[in-house]
Coordinates of C-alpha atoms in Angstrom, one line a residue:
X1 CA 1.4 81.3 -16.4
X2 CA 4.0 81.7 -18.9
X3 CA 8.0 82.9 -18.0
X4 CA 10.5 83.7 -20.6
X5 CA 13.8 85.0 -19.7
X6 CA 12.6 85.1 -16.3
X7 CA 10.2 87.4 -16.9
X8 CA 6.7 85.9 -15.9
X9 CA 3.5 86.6 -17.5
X10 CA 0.0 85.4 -15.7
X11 CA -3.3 85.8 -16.1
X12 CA -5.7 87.2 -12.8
X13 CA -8.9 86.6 -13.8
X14 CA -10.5 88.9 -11.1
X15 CA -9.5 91.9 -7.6
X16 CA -8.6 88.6 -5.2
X17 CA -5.9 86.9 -8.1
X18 CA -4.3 90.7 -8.6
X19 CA -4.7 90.6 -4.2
X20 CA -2.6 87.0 -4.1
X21 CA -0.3 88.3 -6.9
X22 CA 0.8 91.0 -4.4
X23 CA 0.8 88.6 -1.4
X24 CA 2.8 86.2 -3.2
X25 CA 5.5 89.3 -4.6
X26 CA 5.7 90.4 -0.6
X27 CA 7.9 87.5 0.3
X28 CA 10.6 87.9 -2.6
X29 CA 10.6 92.1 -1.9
X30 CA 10.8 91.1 1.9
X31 CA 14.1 89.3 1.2
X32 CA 15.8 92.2 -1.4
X33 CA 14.4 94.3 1.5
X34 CA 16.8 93.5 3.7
X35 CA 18.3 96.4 5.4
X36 CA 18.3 98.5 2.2
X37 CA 14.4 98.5 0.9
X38 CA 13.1 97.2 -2.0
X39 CA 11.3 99.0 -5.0
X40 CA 8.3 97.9 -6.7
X41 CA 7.3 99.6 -10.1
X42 CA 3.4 99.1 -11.3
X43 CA 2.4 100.1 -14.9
X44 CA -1.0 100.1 -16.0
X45 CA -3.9 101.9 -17.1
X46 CA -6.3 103.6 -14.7
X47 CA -8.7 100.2 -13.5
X48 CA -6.0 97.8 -14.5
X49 CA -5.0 96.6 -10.4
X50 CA -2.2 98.9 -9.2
X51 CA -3.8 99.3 -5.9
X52 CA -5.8 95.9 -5.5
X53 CA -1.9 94.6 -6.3
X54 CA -0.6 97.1 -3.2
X55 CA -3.3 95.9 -1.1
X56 CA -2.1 92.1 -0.8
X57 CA 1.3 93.3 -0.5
X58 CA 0.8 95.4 2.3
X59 CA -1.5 92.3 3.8
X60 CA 1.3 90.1 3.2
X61 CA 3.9 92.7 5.1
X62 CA 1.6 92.5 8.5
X63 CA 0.0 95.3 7.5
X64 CA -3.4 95.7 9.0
X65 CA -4.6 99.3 7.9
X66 CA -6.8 99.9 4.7
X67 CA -4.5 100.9 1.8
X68 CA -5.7 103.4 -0.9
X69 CA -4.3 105.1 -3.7
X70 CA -2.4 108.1 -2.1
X71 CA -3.3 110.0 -5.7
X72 CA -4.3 112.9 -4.0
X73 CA -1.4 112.7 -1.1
X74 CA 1.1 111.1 -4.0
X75 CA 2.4 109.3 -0.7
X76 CA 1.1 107.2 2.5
X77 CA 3.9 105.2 4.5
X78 CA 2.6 102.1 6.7
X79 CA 3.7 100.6 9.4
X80 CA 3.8 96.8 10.0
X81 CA 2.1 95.4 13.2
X82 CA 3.9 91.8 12.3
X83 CA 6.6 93.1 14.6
X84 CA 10.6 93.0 14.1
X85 CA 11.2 89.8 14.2
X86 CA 8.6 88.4 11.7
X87 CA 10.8 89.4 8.6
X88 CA 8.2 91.5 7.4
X89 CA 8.9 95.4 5.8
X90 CA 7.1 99.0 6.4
X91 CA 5.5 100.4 3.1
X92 CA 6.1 103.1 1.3
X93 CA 3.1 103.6 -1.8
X94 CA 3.7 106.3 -3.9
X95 CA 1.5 107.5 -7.1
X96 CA 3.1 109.5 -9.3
X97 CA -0.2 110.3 -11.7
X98 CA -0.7 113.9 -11.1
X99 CA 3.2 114.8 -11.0
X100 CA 3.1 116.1 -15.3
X101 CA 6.8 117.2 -14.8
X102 CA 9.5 114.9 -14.6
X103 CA 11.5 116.9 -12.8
X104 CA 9.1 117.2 -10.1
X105 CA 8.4 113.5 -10.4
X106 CA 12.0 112.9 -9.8
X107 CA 12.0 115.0 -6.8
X108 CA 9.1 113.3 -5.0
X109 CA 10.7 109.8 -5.7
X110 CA 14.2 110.5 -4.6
X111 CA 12.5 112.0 -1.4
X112 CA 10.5 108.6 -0.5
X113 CA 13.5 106.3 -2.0
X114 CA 16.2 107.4 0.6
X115 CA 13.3 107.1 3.6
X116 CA 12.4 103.8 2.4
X117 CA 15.9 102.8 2.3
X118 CA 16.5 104.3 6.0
X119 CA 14.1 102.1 7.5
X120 CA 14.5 99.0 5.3
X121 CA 10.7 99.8 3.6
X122 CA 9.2 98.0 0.1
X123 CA 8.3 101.0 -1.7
X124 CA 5.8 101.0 -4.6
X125 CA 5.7 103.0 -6.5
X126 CA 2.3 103.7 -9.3
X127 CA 2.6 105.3 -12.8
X128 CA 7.0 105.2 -12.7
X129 CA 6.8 106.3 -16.8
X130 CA 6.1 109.9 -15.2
X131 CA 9.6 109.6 -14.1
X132 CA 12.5 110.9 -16.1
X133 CA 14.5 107.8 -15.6
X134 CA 14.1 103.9 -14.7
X135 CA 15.1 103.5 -10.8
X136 CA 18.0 100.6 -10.8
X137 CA 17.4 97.4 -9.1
X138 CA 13.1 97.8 -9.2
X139 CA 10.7 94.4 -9.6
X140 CA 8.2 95.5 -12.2
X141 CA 5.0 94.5 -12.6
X142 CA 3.1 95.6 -15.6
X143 CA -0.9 95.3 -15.7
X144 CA -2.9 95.8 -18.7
X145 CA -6.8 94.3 -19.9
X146 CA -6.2 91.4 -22.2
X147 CA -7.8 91.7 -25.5
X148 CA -11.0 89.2 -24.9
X149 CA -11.7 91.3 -21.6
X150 CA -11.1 88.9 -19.3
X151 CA -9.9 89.6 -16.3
X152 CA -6.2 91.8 -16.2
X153 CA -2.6 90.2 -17.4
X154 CA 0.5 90.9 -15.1
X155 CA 3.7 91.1 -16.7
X156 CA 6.5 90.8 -14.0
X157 CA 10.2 91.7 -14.2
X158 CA 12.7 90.7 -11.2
X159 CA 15.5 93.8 -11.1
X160 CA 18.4 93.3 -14.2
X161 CA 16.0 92.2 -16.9
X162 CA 15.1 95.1 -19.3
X163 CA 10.7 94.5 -19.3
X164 CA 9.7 94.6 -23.3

């Protein structure tokens, strides 16, 4: 693991390491969460961990329910069962890959963003370039296949750094 400027760069050499990567995010969107939501940004390829990365942060939020790419709903909201009082967050995933337009894009996310913010929700959002802007105060966590093969590399920026 490598950080510069705060910005943290790690290798996950297979699903369960992107799965704990997302586990381990959970606790520091849980605490931006805090009455206002938190937002989540995941770049990548298609295969490069998006959702395995969604699935242990949902785990880590008390969520029990299967999560899935909502590419075909562009939205799924879960619930926690860890109950009020465990400090845990509701989910908002959205997948912006089939939205071509910005504009609509845009629409969608603003949409999600002020419901996540009503109930205090960590909302991820997958493929965010589709927007036609970069939401203020979002984590980001890039993925991408390193050059050997190995395994995916996770580039992740905490809200006020500028990713490269």
């Amino acid at each position: 693991m490598e950080t510069h400027d705060a910005i943290e760069v790690c290798h996950l050499a297979d699903p369960s390491a992107t799965d704990a990567l997302g586990r381990r995010l959970a606790s520091q969107l849980i605490a931006a969460a805090a009455g206002d939501g938190a937002l989540l940004l995941l770049r990548g390829d298609l295969g490069t961990g998006k959702t395995s990365l969604v699935q242990g942060l949902a785990a880590a939020l008390g969520i029990a329910e299967p999560i899935s790419s909502p590419t075909f709903a562009l939205a799924q909201h879960y619930d926690t069962d860890a109950g009020p009082d465990a400090g845990a967050a509701a989910l908002v995933h959205l997948d912006l890959y089939r939205l071509e337009q910005a504009a609509a894009a845009d629409e969608l996310f603003a949409q999600e963003e002020e419901e996540a913010r009503r109930i205090g929700a960590v909302m991820a959002v997958e493929w965010p370039e589709r927007l036609s802007f970069r939401p203020e105060g979002a984590w980001e966590v890039a993925l991408s296949h390193p050059e050997d093969g190995e395994g995916r590399l996770a580039r992740i920026t905490p809200p006020g750094l500028t990713p490269p």
